[in-house]
Amino acid sequence: MAKKLTELQAPGLSSKDNYQKKTLVLQRWKENILGYGFIFPAFLILGAFVFYPFFQSVYLSFFTTDPSGNIAEFAGFQNYIHLFTNSEFLSSLGITLLFTLYTVPASIILALLLAVLTYNKWKGMQIFQLIFSLPIAMTIGTSSLIWMLLYDPSTGLFNYLLHHLGLPSIQWLNDPSWALISVSIMSIWMSLGLNYIILLAGVRHVPEEIYESARVDGAGSLRILLQMTIPLMSPYLFFVFVTSVISSLQAFGQFNILTNGGPADSTNVFVYSLYQEAFVNFQYGLGSTRALILFVVIMLLTWLNFKFGERRVHYQ
């Protein structure tokens, strides 16, 4: 430090200039130390709960473990080979992708329509905005219990409505052909709150003058929505799409509470099968391998979204 300050004392500078340079260097050092001090707690937490578990998972994926989680023997790539030749693993991956296909487009389209219908600052519109935003305040556990009551085959509201419409009752969570759809409906409702808030901000970001000019030119509501609103709020739609895909691939809580992966493994999504492998069967090596594969799948899909999807995003 002293050497660095001495080097700043250029021969052609006065003592006052040298003093100012020393003061500037000291000030920068203090700012750097202060900045690192502020980020150190966050780095410590990330290191303990993100980086260390990640590298530990990488390490365990190459070993077999006993029920206590202790390493039994080196397995090399046998865990990966075992999973990719396991029909249950491939089935859980397919169910997860199907769940993503069910939930992501539907949740975005529904949130967009509600945002377009309620973005105006008319009297009483804030009540609807509050109602559509409420799911964001609900936890997965609470939401799952509420929907479990709605899906109850005997006393649930949905079968009660079907009965009054003269339609047969549905075993929402007990029928393999309906279980994944039922959990998907609940998941769409859960994601509606956050998606609605983000897309509502996007709709309000579009200048009102553009809408007025389009109406003067005779453009209808559908044409304004498709050719003006959606392109201008594409950054918001892109963000919601990427985060929704990641969230759907990591879905676990609603499946654990509503169906436990059943019936007949029809809702055995990727993370639930990972949970079963690691914390029920105590195969931590295989569980870590599944976690790493999920990480790669999410990273690959996110990269593809940014590589090809972002081309259609129009930043103002």
Short mmCIF file of C-alpha atoms in Angstrom, two decimals:
data_model
loop_
_atom_site.label_atom_id
_atom_site.label_comp_id
_atom_site.label_asym_id
_atom_site.label_seq_id
_atom_site.Cartn_x
_atom_site.Cartn_y
_atom_site.Cartn_z
CA MET A 1 0.00 0.00 0.00
CA ALA A 2 2.79 2.42 0.96
CA LYS A 3 4.67 1.49 -2.20
CA LYS A 4 1.58 2.19 -4.30
CA LEU A 5 1.14 5.60 -2.71
CA THR A 6 4.82 6.40 -3.22
CA GLU A 7 4.56 5.59 -6.92
CA LEU A 8 1.84 8.21 -7.25
CA GLN A 9 4.29 10.95 -6.27
CA ALA A 10 5.25 11.86 -9.81
CA PRO A 11 8.32 14.12 -10.05
CA GLY A 12 6.49 16.80 -12.01
CA LEU A 13 3.65 17.19 -9.50
CA SER A 14 3.46 19.50 -6.53
CA SER A 15 3.05 18.24 -2.98
CA LYS A 16 -0.60 19.35 -3.08
CA ASP A 17 -1.30 17.25 -6.19
CA ASN A 18 0.47 14.26 -4.66
CA TYR A 19 -1.62 14.64 -1.51
CA GLN A 20 -4.85 14.73 -3.53
CA LYS A 21 -3.84 11.56 -5.41
CA LYS A 22 -3.05 9.79 -2.14
CA THR A 23 -6.41 10.86 -0.74
CA LEU A 24 -8.19 9.60 -3.88
CA VAL A 25 -6.51 6.19 -3.67
CA LEU A 26 -7.32 5.87 0.04
CA GLN A 27 -10.93 6.83 -0.64
CA ARG A 28 -11.21 4.16 -3.35
CA TRP A 29 -9.74 1.54 -1.03
CA LYS A 30 -12.23 2.47 1.68
CA GLU A 31 -15.13 2.28 -0.79
CA ASN A 32 -13.99 -1.14 -2.02
CA ILE A 33 -13.62 -2.48 1.51
CA LEU A 34 -17.03 -1.08 2.45
CA GLY A 35 -18.62 -2.63 -0.67
CA TYR A 36 -17.10 -6.06 0.02
CA GLY A 37 -18.27 -5.75 3.61
CA PHE A 38 -21.85 -5.21 2.45
CA ILE A 39 -21.86 -8.22 0.09
CA PHE A 40 -20.00 -10.54 2.47
CA PRO A 41 -23.14 -11.64 4.44
CA ALA A 42 -24.98 -12.44 1.20
CA PHE A 43 -21.95 -14.30 -0.13
CA LEU A 44 -21.72 -16.23 3.14
CA ILE A 45 -25.39 -17.27 2.95
CA LEU A 46 -25.12 -18.22 -0.72
CA GLY A 47 -21.99 -20.20 0.01
CA ALA A 48 -23.65 -22.14 2.82
CA PHE A 49 -27.03 -22.78 1.17
CA VAL A 50 -26.31 -22.68 -2.59
CA PHE A 51 -22.67 -23.18 -3.59
CA TYR A 52 -21.70 -25.80 -1.01
CA PRO A 53 -24.83 -27.99 -1.62
CA PHE A 54 -24.30 -27.70 -5.36
CA PHE A 55 -20.70 -28.90 -5.29
CA GLN A 56 -21.63 -31.54 -2.70
CA SER A 57 -24.31 -32.82 -5.09
CA VAL A 58 -21.78 -32.97 -7.92
CA TYR A 59 -19.47 -34.96 -5.65
CA LEU A 60 -22.16 -37.36 -4.39
CA SER A 61 -23.45 -38.05 -7.90
CA PHE A 62 -20.33 -40.14 -8.54
CA PHE A 63 -20.78 -42.32 -5.45
CA THR A 64 -23.24 -44.69 -3.86
CA THR A 65 -24.29 -43.93 -0.30
CA ASP A 66 -25.66 -45.81 2.67
CA PRO A 67 -28.95 -44.87 4.44
CA SER A 68 -27.02 -42.48 6.69
CA GLY A 69 -25.72 -40.52 3.71
CA ASN A 70 -22.17 -41.77 4.08
CA ILE A 71 -20.25 -42.66 0.95
CA ALA A 72 -20.20 -46.41 0.30
CA GLU A 73 -18.18 -46.74 -2.90
CA PHE A 74 -17.15 -44.90 -6.04
CA ALA A 75 -19.69 -45.41 -8.84
CA GLY A 76 -18.32 -43.22 -11.62
CA PHE A 77 -21.01 -42.58 -14.20
CA GLN A 78 -23.10 -45.57 -13.13
CA ASN A 79 -25.68 -43.34 -11.44
CA TYR A 80 -26.21 -41.42 -14.68
CA ILE A 81 -26.36 -44.61 -16.75
CA HIS A 82 -28.84 -46.13 -14.29
CA LEU A 83 -31.17 -43.13 -14.50
CA PHE A 84 -31.18 -42.77 -18.27
CA THR A 85 -31.99 -46.47 -18.62
CA ASN A 86 -34.68 -46.31 -15.93
CA SER A 87 -38.23 -46.10 -17.27
CA GLU A 88 -39.44 -44.41 -14.07
CA PHE A 89 -36.92 -41.58 -14.51
CA LEU A 90 -37.88 -41.02 -18.14
CA SER A 91 -41.57 -41.14 -17.20
CA SER A 92 -41.15 -38.51 -14.46
CA LEU A 93 -39.28 -36.28 -16.91
CA GLY A 94 -42.10 -36.63 -19.45
CA ILE A 95 -44.77 -35.90 -16.83
CA THR A 96 -42.88 -32.77 -15.77
CA LEU A 97 -42.67 -31.50 -19.35
CA LEU A 98 -46.38 -32.24 -19.81
CA PHE A 99 -47.16 -30.34 -16.60
CA THR A 100 -45.11 -27.41 -17.93
CA LEU A 101 -47.06 -27.53 -21.19
CA TYR A 102 -50.36 -27.50 -19.30
CA THR A 103 -49.55 -24.64 -16.91
CA VAL A 104 -47.19 -22.13 -18.51
CA PRO A 105 -49.19 -21.04 -21.60
CA ALA A 106 -52.50 -21.09 -19.75
CA SER A 107 -51.24 -19.03 -16.79
CA ILE A 108 -49.63 -16.41 -19.05
CA ILE A 109 -52.63 -16.06 -21.37
CA LEU A 110 -55.07 -15.81 -18.46
CA ALA A 111 -52.93 -13.25 -16.63
CA LEU A 112 -52.54 -11.22 -19.83
CA LEU A 113 -56.28 -11.14 -20.51
CA LEU A 114 -57.04 -10.08 -16.93
CA ALA A 115 -54.34 -7.40 -17.09
CA VAL A 116 -55.75 -6.00 -20.34
CA LEU A 117 -59.29 -5.97 -18.93
CA THR A 118 -58.37 -4.26 -15.64
CA TYR A 119 -55.49 -1.90 -16.40
CA ASN A 120 -57.75 1.16 -16.59
CA LYS A 121 -57.97 3.39 -13.53
CA TRP A 122 -61.76 3.35 -13.49
CA LYS A 123 -63.68 3.57 -10.25
CA GLY A 124 -63.86 0.20 -8.54
CA MET A 125 -61.23 -1.39 -10.80
CA GLN A 126 -58.75 -1.62 -7.91
CA ILE A 127 -61.03 -4.19 -6.25
CA PHE A 128 -60.61 -6.53 -9.21
CA GLN A 129 -56.88 -5.88 -9.29
CA LEU A 130 -56.67 -6.85 -5.62
CA ILE A 131 -58.71 -10.03 -6.17
CA PHE A 132 -56.60 -11.18 -9.12
CA SER A 133 -53.38 -10.48 -7.19
CA LEU A 134 -54.41 -12.39 -4.06
CA PRO A 135 -52.93 -15.80 -5.02
CA ILE A 136 -49.44 -14.34 -4.59
CA ALA A 137 -50.13 -14.05 -0.84
CA MET A 138 -51.00 -17.74 -0.49
CA THR A 139 -48.40 -20.36 0.38
CA ILE A 140 -48.23 -23.67 -1.46
CA GLY A 141 -49.34 -25.57 1.63
CA THR A 142 -52.39 -23.41 2.29
CA SER A 143 -53.39 -23.33 -1.37
CA SER A 144 -53.05 -27.10 -1.68
CA LEU A 145 -55.29 -27.72 1.34
CA ILE A 146 -57.94 -25.35 -0.01
CA TRP A 147 -57.94 -27.03 -3.41
CA MET A 148 -57.98 -30.46 -1.79
CA LEU A 149 -61.31 -29.50 -0.22
CA LEU A 150 -62.59 -28.19 -3.56
CA TYR A 151 -61.59 -31.45 -5.26
CA ASP A 152 -63.13 -33.70 -2.60
CA PRO A 153 -65.25 -36.27 -4.49
CA SER A 154 -68.05 -36.24 -1.88
CA THR A 155 -68.25 -32.75 -0.43
CA GLY A 156 -66.14 -30.69 -2.86
CA LEU A 157 -67.54 -27.62 -4.59
CA PHE A 158 -66.62 -28.77 -8.10
CA ASN A 159 -68.54 -32.03 -7.93
CA TYR A 160 -71.42 -30.18 -6.25
CA LEU A 161 -71.63 -27.88 -9.29
CA LEU A 162 -71.36 -30.83 -11.69
CA HIS A 163 -74.21 -32.57 -9.85
CA HIS A 164 -76.50 -29.53 -10.22
CA LEU A 165 -75.63 -29.36 -13.91
CA GLY A 166 -76.67 -32.98 -14.34
CA LEU A 167 -73.11 -34.16 -15.03
CA PRO A 168 -71.35 -37.13 -13.43
CA SER A 169 -68.92 -36.57 -10.61
CA ILE A 170 -65.18 -36.67 -11.29
CA GLN A 171 -62.51 -38.25 -9.13
CA TRP A 172 -60.27 -35.25 -9.55
CA LEU A 173 -57.25 -36.48 -7.61
CA ASN A 174 -57.92 -40.23 -7.66
CA ASP A 175 -58.35 -40.78 -11.39
CA PRO A 176 -55.01 -41.09 -13.30
CA SER A 177 -56.54 -39.35 -16.32
CA TRP A 178 -57.61 -36.33 -14.23
CA ALA A 179 -54.97 -36.05 -11.48
CA LEU A 180 -52.31 -34.16 -13.46
CA ILE A 181 -54.93 -31.86 -14.99
CA SER A 182 -56.36 -31.13 -11.53
CA VAL A 183 -52.97 -30.21 -10.06
CA SER A 184 -52.26 -28.14 -13.18
CA ILE A 185 -55.45 -26.12 -12.68
CA MET A 186 -54.46 -25.44 -9.08
CA SER A 187 -50.92 -24.45 -10.20
CA ILE A 188 -52.31 -22.05 -12.82
CA TRP A 189 -54.32 -20.34 -10.10
CA MET A 190 -51.26 -20.17 -7.83
CA SER A 191 -49.07 -18.52 -10.48
CA LEU A 192 -51.82 -16.11 -11.53
CA GLY A 193 -51.08 -13.51 -8.85
CA LEU A 194 -47.43 -12.82 -9.71
CA ASN A 195 -47.96 -13.09 -13.47
CA TYR A 196 -50.92 -10.73 -13.30
CA ILE A 197 -48.99 -8.08 -11.35
CA ILE A 198 -46.05 -8.17 -13.77
CA LEU A 199 -48.19 -8.10 -16.90
CA LEU A 200 -50.42 -5.37 -15.46
CA ALA A 201 -47.30 -3.24 -15.08
CA GLY A 202 -46.41 -4.10 -18.68
CA VAL A 203 -49.81 -3.04 -20.04
CA ARG A 204 -49.63 0.23 -18.13
CA HIS A 205 -46.15 0.81 -19.56
CA VAL A 206 -47.65 1.15 -23.07
CA PRO A 207 -48.36 4.86 -23.75
CA GLU A 208 -52.07 5.67 -23.87
CA GLU A 209 -51.49 7.89 -26.92
CA ILE A 210 -50.73 4.80 -29.00
CA TYR A 211 -54.12 3.30 -28.14
CA GLU A 212 -55.89 6.56 -28.94
CA SER A 213 -54.17 6.85 -32.32
CA ALA A 214 -55.06 3.25 -33.17
CA ARG A 215 -58.72 3.79 -32.26
CA VAL A 216 -58.83 6.95 -34.40
CA ASP A 217 -57.50 4.88 -37.33
CA GLY A 218 -60.30 2.38 -36.80
CA ALA A 219 -58.37 -0.47 -35.19
CA GLY A 220 -60.45 -2.88 -33.13
CA SER A 221 -59.68 -4.17 -29.65
CA LEU A 222 -58.36 -7.53 -30.89
CA ARG A 223 -56.05 -5.91 -33.43
CA ILE A 224 -54.73 -3.46 -30.83
CA LEU A 225 -54.04 -6.35 -28.45
CA LEU A 226 -52.25 -8.57 -31.00
CA GLN A 227 -50.36 -5.97 -33.02
CA MET A 228 -49.63 -3.27 -30.45
CA THR A 229 -50.04 -4.29 -26.82
CA ILE A 230 -48.28 -7.67 -26.97
CA PRO A 231 -45.24 -6.50 -29.01
CA LEU A 232 -44.75 -3.42 -26.81
CA MET A 233 -44.88 -5.44 -23.59
CA SER A 234 -42.80 -8.33 -24.93
CA PRO A 235 -40.02 -7.85 -22.30
CA TYR A 236 -42.57 -8.49 -19.56
CA LEU A 237 -44.00 -11.51 -21.37
CA PHE A 238 -40.52 -12.92 -21.92
CA PHE A 239 -39.63 -12.54 -18.25
CA VAL A 240 -42.87 -14.19 -17.12
CA PHE A 241 -42.40 -17.04 -19.60
CA VAL A 242 -38.84 -17.83 -18.46
CA THR A 243 -39.67 -17.70 -14.74
CA SER A 244 -42.86 -19.73 -15.26
CA VAL A 245 -40.97 -22.50 -17.08
CA ILE A 246 -38.37 -22.67 -14.30
CA SER A 247 -41.06 -22.70 -11.62
CA SER A 248 -43.04 -25.49 -13.32
CA LEU A 249 -39.95 -27.68 -13.68
CA GLN A 250 -39.30 -27.28 -9.95
CA ALA A 251 -42.89 -27.93 -8.82
CA PHE A 252 -43.09 -30.15 -5.76
CA GLY A 253 -45.26 -28.90 -2.88
CA GLN A 254 -48.66 -29.25 -4.54
CA PHE A 255 -47.86 -32.78 -5.74
CA ASN A 256 -46.58 -33.82 -2.34
CA ILE A 257 -49.75 -32.63 -0.59
CA LEU A 258 -52.45 -33.40 -3.15
CA THR A 259 -51.43 -36.66 -4.81
CA ASN A 260 -48.12 -38.00 -3.41
CA GLY A 261 -47.10 -38.73 -6.98
CA GLY A 262 -50.16 -40.88 -7.64
CA PRO A 263 -52.46 -42.33 -8.62
CA ALA A 264 -50.43 -44.92 -10.55
CA ASP A 265 -47.49 -42.48 -10.77
CA SER A 266 -49.54 -40.18 -13.03
CA THR A 267 -48.28 -37.11 -11.13
CA ASN A 268 -44.81 -38.37 -10.30
CA VAL A 269 -43.02 -35.22 -11.49
CA PHE A 270 -39.25 -34.86 -11.55
CA VAL A 271 -38.71 -33.12 -8.21
CA TYR A 272 -41.12 -35.46 -6.41
CA SER A 273 -39.23 -38.49 -7.74
CA LEU A 274 -35.99 -36.80 -6.63
CA TYR A 275 -37.47 -36.38 -3.15
CA GLN A 276 -38.51 -40.03 -3.05
CA GLU A 277 -35.09 -41.20 -4.20
CA ALA A 278 -33.09 -39.11 -1.74
CA PHE A 279 -35.25 -38.76 1.38
CA VAL A 280 -37.47 -41.85 1.28
CA ASN A 281 -35.20 -44.46 -0.30
CA PHE A 282 -32.07 -42.78 1.15
CA GLN A 283 -30.22 -43.07 -2.16
CA TYR A 284 -28.42 -39.75 -1.88
CA GLY A 285 -26.09 -40.52 -4.79
CA LEU A 286 -29.00 -41.10 -7.19
CA GLY A 287 -30.87 -38.14 -5.70
CA SER A 288 -27.89 -35.87 -6.31
CA THR A 289 -27.66 -37.17 -9.86
CA ARG A 290 -31.32 -36.32 -10.45
CA ALA A 291 -30.77 -32.84 -9.02
CA LEU A 292 -27.85 -32.20 -11.37
CA ILE A 293 -29.84 -33.43 -14.37
CA LEU A 294 -32.66 -31.08 -13.40
CA PHE A 295 -30.14 -28.24 -13.13
CA VAL A 296 -28.84 -29.00 -16.63
CA VAL A 297 -32.38 -29.22 -18.07
CA ILE A 298 -33.37 -25.85 -16.55
CA MET A 299 -30.12 -24.22 -17.67
CA LEU A 300 -30.51 -25.60 -21.21
CA LEU A 301 -34.13 -24.49 -21.55
CA THR A 302 -33.30 -21.05 -20.16
CA TRP A 303 -30.39 -20.71 -22.60
CA LEU A 304 -32.66 -21.72 -25.50
CA ASN A 305 -35.22 -19.13 -24.41
CA PHE A 306 -32.62 -16.37 -24.38
CA LYS A 307 -31.00 -17.65 -27.60
CA PHE A 308 -34.12 -17.82 -29.74
CA GLY A 309 -37.00 -16.30 -27.77
CA GLU A 310 -35.33 -12.99 -26.97
CA ARG A 311 -35.08 -12.19 -30.67
CA ARG A 312 -38.77 -11.36 -30.64
CA VAL A 313 -38.47 -9.09 -27.62
CA HIS A 314 -38.66 -5.39 -28.38
CA TYR A 315 -36.95 -3.24 -25.78
CA GLN A 316 -37.96 0.42 -25.85
#
